[in-house]
Coordinates of C-alpha atoms and ligand atoms in Angstrom, one line a residue:
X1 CA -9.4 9.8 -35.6
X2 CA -7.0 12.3 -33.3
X3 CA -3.2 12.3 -33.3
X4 CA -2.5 12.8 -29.7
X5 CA 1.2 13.8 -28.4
X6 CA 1.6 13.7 -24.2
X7 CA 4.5 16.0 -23.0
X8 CA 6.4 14.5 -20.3
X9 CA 7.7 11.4 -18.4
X10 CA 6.8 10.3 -15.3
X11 CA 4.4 8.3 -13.7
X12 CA 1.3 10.4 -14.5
X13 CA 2.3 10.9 -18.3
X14 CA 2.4 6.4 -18.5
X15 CA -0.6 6.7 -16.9
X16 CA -2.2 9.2 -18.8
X17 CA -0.6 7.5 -22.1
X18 CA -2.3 4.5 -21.2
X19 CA -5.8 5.6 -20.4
X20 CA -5.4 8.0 -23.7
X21 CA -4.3 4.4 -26.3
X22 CA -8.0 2.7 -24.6
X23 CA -9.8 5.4 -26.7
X24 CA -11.9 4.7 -29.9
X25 CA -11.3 8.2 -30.9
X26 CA -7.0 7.6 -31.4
X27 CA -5.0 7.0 -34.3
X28 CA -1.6 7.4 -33.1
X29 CA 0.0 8.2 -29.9
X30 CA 3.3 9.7 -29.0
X31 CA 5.3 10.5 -25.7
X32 CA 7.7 13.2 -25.4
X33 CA 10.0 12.1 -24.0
X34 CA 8.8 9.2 -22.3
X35 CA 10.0 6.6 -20.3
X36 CA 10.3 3.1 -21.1
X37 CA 7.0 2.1 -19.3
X38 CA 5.2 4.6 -21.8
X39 CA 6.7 2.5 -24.8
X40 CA 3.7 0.1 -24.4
X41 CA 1.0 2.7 -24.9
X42 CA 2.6 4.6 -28.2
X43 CA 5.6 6.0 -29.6
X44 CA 8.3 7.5 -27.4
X45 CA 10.0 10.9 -29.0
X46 CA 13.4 11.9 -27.8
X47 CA 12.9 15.6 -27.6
X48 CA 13.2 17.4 -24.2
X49 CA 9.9 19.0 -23.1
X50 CA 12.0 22.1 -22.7
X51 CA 12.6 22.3 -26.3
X52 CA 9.2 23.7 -27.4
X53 CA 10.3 24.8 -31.2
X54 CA 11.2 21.0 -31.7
X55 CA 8.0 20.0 -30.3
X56 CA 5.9 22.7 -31.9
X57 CA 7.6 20.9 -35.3
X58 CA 7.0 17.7 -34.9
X59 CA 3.6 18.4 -33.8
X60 CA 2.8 19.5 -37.2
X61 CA 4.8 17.1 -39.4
X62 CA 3.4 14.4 -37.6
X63 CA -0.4 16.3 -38.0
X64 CA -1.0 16.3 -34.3
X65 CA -4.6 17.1 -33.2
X66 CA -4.2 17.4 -29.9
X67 CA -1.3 17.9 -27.0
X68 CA -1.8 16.8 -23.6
X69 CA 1.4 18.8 -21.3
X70 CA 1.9 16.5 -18.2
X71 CA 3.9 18.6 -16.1
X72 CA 4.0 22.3 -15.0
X73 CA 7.2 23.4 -16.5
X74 CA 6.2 23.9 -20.0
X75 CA 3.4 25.5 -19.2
X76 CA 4.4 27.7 -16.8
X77 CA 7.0 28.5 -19.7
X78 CA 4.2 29.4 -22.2
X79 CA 4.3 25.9 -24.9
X80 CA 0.7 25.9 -24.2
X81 CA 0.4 29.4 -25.9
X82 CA 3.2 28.5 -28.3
X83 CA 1.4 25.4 -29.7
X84 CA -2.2 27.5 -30.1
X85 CA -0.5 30.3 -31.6
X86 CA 0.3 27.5 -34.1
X87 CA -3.6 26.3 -34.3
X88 CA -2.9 23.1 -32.5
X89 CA -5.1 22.2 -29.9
X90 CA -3.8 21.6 -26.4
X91 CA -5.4 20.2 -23.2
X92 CA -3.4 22.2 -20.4
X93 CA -3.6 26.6 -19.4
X94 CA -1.4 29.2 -21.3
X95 CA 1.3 31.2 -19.2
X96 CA -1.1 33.3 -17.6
X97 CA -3.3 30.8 -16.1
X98 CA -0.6 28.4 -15.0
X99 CA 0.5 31.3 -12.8
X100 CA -2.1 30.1 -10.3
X101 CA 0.4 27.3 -9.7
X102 CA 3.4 29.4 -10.2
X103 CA 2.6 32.3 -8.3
X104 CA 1.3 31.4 -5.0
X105 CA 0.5 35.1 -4.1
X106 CA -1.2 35.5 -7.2
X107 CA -3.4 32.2 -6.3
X108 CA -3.8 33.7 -3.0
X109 CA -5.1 37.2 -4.2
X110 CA -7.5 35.3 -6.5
X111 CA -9.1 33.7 -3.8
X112 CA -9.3 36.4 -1.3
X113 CA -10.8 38.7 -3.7
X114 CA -13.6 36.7 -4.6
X115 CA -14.1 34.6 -0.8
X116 CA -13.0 31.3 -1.6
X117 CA -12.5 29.4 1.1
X118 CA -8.3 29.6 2.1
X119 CA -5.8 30.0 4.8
X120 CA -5.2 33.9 5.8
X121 CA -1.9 35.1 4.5
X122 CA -0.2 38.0 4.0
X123 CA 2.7 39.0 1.8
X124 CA 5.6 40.5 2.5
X125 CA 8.8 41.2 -0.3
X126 CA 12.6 40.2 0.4
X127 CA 12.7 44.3 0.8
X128 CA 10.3 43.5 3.6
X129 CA 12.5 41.6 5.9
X130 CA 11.8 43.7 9.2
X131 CA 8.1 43.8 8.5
X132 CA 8.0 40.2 7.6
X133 CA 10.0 39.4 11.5
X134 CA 7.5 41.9 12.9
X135 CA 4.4 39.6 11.7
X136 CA 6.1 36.5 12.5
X137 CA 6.8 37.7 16.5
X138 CA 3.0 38.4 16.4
X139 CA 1.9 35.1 14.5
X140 CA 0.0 32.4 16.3
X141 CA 2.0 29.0 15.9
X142 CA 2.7 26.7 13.9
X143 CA 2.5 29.1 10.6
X144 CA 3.5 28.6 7.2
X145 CA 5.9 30.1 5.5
X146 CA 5.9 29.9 1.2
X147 CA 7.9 30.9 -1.2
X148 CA 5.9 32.5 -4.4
X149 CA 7.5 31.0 -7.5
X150 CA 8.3 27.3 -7.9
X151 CA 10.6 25.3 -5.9
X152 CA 10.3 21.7 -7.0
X153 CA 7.8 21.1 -3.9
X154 CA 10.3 22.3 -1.4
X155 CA 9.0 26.1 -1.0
X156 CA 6.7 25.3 1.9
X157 CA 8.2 25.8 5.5
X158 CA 5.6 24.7 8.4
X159 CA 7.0 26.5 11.6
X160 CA 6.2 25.3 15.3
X161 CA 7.8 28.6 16.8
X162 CA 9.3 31.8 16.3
X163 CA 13.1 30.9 15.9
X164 CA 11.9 28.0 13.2
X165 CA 9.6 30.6 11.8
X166 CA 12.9 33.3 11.9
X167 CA 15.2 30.7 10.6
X168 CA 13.0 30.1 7.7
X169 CA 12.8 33.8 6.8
X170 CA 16.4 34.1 7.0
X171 CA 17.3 31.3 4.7
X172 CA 14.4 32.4 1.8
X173 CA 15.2 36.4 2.0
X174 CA 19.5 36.0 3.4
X175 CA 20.8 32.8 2.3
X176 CA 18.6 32.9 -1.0
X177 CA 17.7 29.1 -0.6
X178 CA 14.7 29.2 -3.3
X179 CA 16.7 31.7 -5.4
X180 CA 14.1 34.2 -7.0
X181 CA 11.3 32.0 -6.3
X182 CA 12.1 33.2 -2.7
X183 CA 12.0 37.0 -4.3
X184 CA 8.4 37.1 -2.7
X185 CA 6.1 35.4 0.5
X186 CA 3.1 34.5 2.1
X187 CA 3.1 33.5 5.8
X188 CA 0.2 32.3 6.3
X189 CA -2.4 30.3 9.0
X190 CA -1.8 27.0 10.0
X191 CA -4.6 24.4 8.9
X192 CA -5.6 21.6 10.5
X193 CA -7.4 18.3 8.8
X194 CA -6.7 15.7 6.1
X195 CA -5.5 16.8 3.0
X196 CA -7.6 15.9 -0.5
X197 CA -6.5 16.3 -4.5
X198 CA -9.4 16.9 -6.5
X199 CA -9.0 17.4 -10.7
X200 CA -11.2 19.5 -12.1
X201 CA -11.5 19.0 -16.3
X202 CA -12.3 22.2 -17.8
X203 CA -13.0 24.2 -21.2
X204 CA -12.5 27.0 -19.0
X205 CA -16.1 27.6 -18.6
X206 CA -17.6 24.3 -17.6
X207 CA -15.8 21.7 -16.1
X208 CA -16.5 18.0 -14.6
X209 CA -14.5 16.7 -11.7
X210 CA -13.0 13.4 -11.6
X211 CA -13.0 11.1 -8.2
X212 CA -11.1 12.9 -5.3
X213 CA -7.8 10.9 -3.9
X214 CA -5.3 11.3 -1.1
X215 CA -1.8 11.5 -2.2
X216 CA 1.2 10.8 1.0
X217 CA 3.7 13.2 0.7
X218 CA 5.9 12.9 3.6
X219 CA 8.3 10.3 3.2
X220 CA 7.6 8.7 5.9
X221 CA 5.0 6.0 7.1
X222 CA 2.3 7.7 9.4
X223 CA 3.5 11.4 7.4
X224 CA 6.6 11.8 9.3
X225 CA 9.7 13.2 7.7
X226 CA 10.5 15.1 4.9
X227 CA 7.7 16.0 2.1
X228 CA 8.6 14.1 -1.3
X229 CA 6.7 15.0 -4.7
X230 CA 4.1 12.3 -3.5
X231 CA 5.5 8.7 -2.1
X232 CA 1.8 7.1 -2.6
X233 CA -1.7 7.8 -3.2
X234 CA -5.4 5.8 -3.3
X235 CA -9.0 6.6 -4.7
X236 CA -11.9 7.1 -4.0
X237 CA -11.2 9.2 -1.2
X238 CA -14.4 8.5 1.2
X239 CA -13.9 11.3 3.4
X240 CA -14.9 13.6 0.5
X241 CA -18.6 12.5 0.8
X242 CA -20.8 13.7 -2.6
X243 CA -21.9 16.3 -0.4
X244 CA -18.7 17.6 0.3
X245 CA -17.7 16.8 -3.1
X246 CA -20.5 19.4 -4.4
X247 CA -19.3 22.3 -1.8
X248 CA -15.9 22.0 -3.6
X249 CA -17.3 21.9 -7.0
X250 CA -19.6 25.2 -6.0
X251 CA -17.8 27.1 -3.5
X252 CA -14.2 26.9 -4.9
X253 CA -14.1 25.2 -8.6
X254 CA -17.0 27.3 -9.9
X255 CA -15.7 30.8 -8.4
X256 CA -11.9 30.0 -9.1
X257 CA -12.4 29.2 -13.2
X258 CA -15.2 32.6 -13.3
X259 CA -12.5 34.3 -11.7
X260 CA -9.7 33.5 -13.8
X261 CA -11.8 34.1 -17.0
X262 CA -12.7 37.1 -16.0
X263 CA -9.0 38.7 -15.8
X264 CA -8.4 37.3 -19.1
X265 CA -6.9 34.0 -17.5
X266 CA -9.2 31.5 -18.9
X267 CA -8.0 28.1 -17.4
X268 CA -7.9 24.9 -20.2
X269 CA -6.8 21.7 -19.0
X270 CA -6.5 20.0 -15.5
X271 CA -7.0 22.1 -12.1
X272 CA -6.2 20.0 -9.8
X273 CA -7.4 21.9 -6.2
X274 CA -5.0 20.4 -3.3
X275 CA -7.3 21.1 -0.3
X276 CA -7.7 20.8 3.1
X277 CA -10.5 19.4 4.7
X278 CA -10.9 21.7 8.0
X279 CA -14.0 22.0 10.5
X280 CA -15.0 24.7 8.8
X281 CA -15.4 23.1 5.5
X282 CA -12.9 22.6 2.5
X283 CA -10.5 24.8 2.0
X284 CA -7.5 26.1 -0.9
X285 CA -4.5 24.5 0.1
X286 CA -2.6 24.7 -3.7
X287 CA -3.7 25.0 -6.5
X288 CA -1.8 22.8 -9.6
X289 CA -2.6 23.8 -13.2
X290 CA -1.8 20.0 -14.3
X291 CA -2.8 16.5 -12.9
X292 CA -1.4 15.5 -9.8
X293 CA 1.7 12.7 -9.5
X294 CA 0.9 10.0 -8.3
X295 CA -3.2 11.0 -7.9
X296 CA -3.3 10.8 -11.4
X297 CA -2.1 7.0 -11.4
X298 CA -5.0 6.2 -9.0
X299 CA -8.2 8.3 -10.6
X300 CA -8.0 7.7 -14.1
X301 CA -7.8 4.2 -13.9
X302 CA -11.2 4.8 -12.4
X303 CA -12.7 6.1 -15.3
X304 CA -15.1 4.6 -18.0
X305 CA -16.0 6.0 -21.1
X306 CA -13.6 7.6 -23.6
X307 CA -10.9 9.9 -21.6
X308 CA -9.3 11.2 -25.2
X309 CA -12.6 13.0 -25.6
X310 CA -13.1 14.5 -22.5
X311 CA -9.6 16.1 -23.2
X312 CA -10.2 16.6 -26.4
X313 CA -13.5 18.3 -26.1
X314 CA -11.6 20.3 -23.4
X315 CA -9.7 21.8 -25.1
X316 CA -11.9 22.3 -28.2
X317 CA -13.8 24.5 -25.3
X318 CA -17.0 22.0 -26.1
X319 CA -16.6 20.2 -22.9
X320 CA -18.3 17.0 -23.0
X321 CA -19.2 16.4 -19.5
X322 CA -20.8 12.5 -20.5
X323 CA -17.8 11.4 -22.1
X324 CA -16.5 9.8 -18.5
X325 CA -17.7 8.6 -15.3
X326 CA -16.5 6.6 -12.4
X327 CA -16.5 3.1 -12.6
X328 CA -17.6 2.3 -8.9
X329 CA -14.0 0.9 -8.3
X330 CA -10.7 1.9 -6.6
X331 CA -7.4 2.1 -6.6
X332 CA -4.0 2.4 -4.3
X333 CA -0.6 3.4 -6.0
X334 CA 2.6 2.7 -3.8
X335 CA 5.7 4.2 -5.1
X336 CA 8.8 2.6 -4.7
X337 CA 11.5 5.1 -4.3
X338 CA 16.0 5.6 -4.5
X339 CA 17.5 5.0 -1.1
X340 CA 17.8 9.0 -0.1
X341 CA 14.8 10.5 -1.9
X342 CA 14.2 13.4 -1.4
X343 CA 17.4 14.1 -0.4
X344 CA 20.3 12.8 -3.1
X345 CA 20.4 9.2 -4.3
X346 CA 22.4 6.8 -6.6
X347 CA 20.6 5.8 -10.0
X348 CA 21.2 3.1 -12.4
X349 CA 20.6 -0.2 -10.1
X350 CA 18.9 -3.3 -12.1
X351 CA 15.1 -3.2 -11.6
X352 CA 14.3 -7.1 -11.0
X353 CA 10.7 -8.7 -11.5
X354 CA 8.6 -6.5 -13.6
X355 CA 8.0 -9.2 -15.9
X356 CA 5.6 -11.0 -13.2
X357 CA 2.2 -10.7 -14.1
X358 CA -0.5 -9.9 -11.0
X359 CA -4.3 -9.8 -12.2
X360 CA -5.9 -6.1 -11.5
X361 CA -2.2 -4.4 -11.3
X362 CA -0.7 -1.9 -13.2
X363 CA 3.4 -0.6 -12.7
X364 CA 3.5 2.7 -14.0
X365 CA 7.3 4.0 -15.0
X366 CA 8.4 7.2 -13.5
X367 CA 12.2 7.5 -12.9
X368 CA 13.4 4.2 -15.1
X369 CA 15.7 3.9 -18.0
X370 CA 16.6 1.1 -20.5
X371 CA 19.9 0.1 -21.1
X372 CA 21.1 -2.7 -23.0
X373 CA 17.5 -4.8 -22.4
X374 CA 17.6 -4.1 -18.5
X375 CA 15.7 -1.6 -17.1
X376 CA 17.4 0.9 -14.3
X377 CA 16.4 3.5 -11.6
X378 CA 16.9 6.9 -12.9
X379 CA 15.3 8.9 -10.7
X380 CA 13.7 9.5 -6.9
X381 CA 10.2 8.3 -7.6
X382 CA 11.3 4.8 -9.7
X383 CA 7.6 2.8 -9.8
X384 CA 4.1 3.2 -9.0
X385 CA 2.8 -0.4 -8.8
X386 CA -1.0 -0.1 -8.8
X387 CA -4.1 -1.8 -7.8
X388 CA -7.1 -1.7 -10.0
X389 CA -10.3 -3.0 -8.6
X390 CA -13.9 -3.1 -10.3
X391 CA -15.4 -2.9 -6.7
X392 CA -14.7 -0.5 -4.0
X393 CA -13.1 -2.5 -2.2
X394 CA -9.9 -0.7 -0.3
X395 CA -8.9 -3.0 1.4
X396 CA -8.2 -5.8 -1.0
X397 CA -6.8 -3.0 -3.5
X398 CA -3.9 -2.1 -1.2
X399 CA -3.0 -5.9 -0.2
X400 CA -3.4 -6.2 -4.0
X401 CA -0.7 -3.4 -4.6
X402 CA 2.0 -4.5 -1.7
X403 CA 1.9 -8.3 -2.8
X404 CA 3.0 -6.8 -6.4
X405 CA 5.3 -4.8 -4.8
X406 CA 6.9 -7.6 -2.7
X407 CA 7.6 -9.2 -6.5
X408 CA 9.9 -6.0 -7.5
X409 CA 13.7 -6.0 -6.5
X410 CA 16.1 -2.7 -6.4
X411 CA 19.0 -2.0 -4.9
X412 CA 18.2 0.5 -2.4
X413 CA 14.2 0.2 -3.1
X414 CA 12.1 2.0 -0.5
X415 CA 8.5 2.5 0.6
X416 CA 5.8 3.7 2.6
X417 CA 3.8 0.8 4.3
X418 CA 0.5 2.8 5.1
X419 CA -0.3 3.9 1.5
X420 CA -4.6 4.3 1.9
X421 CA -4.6 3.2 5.6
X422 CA -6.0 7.2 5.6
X423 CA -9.5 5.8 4.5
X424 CA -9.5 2.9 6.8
X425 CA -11.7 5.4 9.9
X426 CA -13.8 6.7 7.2
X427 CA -15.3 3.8 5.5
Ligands
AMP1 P1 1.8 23.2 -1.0 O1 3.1 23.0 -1.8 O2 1.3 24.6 -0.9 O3 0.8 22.1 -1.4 O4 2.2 22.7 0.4 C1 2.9 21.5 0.7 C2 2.2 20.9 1.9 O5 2.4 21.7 3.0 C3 0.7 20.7 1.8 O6 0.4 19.5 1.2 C4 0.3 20.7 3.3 O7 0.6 19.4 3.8 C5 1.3 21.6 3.9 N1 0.7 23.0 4.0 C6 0.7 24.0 3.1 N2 0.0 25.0 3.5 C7 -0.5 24.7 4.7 C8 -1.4 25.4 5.7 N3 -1.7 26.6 5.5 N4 -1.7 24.7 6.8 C9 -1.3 23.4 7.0 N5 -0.5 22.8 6.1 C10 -0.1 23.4 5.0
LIG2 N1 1.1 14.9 -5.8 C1 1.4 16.3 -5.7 C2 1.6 17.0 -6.9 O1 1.4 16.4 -8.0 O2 1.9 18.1 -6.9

């Protein structure tokens, strides 16, 4: 029986929680922090996941077998190393392999030097301002422009023409908008196609990957506006076909984890490859060294068998590649957002009706907060409410998922109307 501790507390560490307390294989379960929709699947922990000496110590006073990191952060920020230096076994990379999500010209290098499929970029440093203006007045447009480090999701800059493209520049390398994430670029090709998240689970060596989904992250119905951290997502994803799906799995999973081993990186956890589906075949979009928000609330719900030991086995590096498969169902997630997201928003309204009970549904807590018995918004992303069907069976899942939604009452609550309307021409 495993102790299992989940770092984190949005929407894909309730829904990882939850999957985790269905296992045979648990004894107890805690979230740190948590959120109060987490509460339901184990114990929530009031340390900050920034706080990795606290965490390292309650990991072992409590005999924790196993810690499952949610988001980026930590690892980026090495607790992954800190907790194995400390013989406890994590599912999630150490510093060096989360750079692949931290440093997108790192990731970029990667893939170039052993031809996986991605966008051609090239680099420039904020040193390199006149070089970088040179390239840009002989770019084709639109091009992208991305800052290296992390910048909460905001460090991608599509540009339609040269004085967007200029602009851009000016604010990363001048005006210092992305402060030293900005230190460094890429401006790279424009790619056209849907997008597709796809979560590979790996020892490092051999991985499985779990059903692909399309997240929505413009903020906007039809993907207009701003990009959010995700406002939606739905799986199965039927434009990735099992053919396609195998092409991923051998021309950019395979390669990307040898490759990352083989500088020493050896990847343990989730890598989740953000792609985009082009004429020419799938191509490297991202890549995430953690599950996907909200994907995450949409494929594992998918999943039968025990999820705690595919983790587990993970990050034992014994993989065990039976220990899940998908259920032949689907699922849609809408999230129900603050008035203002992504841009600045009030928190703290009354969330009404989450007591009603709808058959095959699931509201996963991201950004909530209990006070007094009441539970408040307390964040951008306040809900995922989630259809869960048996069959595959889109449709129905997303009338599922809006007539729950229609039961759930916040000041200010906002949504996308067209979450999985994407798969609609492909089924
Ligand atoms: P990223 O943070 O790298 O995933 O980028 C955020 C979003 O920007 C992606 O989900 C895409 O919608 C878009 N994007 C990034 N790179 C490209 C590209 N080379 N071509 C087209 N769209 C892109
Ligand atoms: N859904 C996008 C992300 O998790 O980065």
């Amino acid at each position: 029986m495993i102790n299992v501790a989940v770092i984190g507390s949005g929407g894909r560490e309730h829904a990882i929680a939850l999957k985790i307390s269905d296992s045979k294989l648990l004894n107890r379960l805690f979230i740190i922090p948590g959120n109060p929709g987490t509460k339901s699947a184990g114990k929530n922990i009031n340390i900050n996941a920034d706080d990795h000496q606290s965490i390292i110590e309650f990991c072992k006073e409590n005999k924790i077998d196993l810690v499952v990191v949610g988001p980026e952060k930590p690892l980026v920020d090495g607790l992954a190393d800190k907790l194995r230096l400390n013989s406890i076994n994590v599912f999630g990379p150490d510093a060096l392999a989360a750079e692949i999500e931290a440093h997108k010209i790192f990731a970029k290098q990667l893939l170039t030097d052993n031809h996986i499929p991605t966008a051609r970029a090239a680099k420039f440093s904020s040193k390199e301002f006149n070089q970088a203006e040179k390239y840009l007045a002989d770019s084709v447009y639109p091009c992208v422009i991305k800052a290296d480090g992390l910048a909460a999701g905001k460090g991608v800059i599509i540009c339609s023409t040269f004085n967007q493209a200029y602009a851009a520049l000016d604010s990363i390398f001048k005006k210092r908008i992305f402060g030293s994430a900005g230190d460094n670029i890429l401006i790279e090709e424009f790619m056209t196609g849907e997008e597709a998240s796809v979560f590979a689970i790996t020892d490092g060596k051999e991985f499985i990957c779990l059903p692909a989904a399309q997240d929505h992250k413009r903020i906007g119905d039809n993907d207009s506006g701003k990009n959010t951290g995700g406002m939606g997502a739905y799986a199965p994803a039927p434009i990735v076909t099992p053919e396609l799906m195998t092409q991923i799995e051998n021309l950019i999973i395979k390669p990307t984890l040898k490759a990352l081993d083989s500088i020493g990186r050896k990847f343990i956890g989730c890598l989740y490859a953000g792609l985009m589906l082009t004429d020419e075949g799938a191509k490297v979009v991202e890549f995430n060294c953690r599950f996907g928000d909200p994907e995450t609330q949409v494929v594992l719900p998918l999943l039968e068998g025990d999820f705690l030991q595919l983790l587990f086995s993970a990050a034992i590096g014994e993989l065990d590649k039976t220990s899940v498969k998908y259920n032949g169902g689907c699922s849609v997630c809408v999230v129900a957002s603050s008035k203002g997201y992504p841009d600045s928003y009030e928190k703290g309204f009354i969330i009404k009706g989450l007591e009603s009970k709808i058959d095959d549904v699931i509201i996963y807590h991201a950004g909530t907060k209990e006070v007094d018995g009441n539970i408040l918004t307390d964040g951008g992303r306040v809900l995922g409410i989630t259809s869960v069907l048996k069959t595959n069976d889109l449709k129905t899942a997303k009338l599922k998922a809006y007539e729950a939604l229609n039961k759930i009452h916040f000041d200010g609550m906002y949504f996308r109307k067209d979450i999985s309307d994407k798969a609609f021409s492909h089924i």
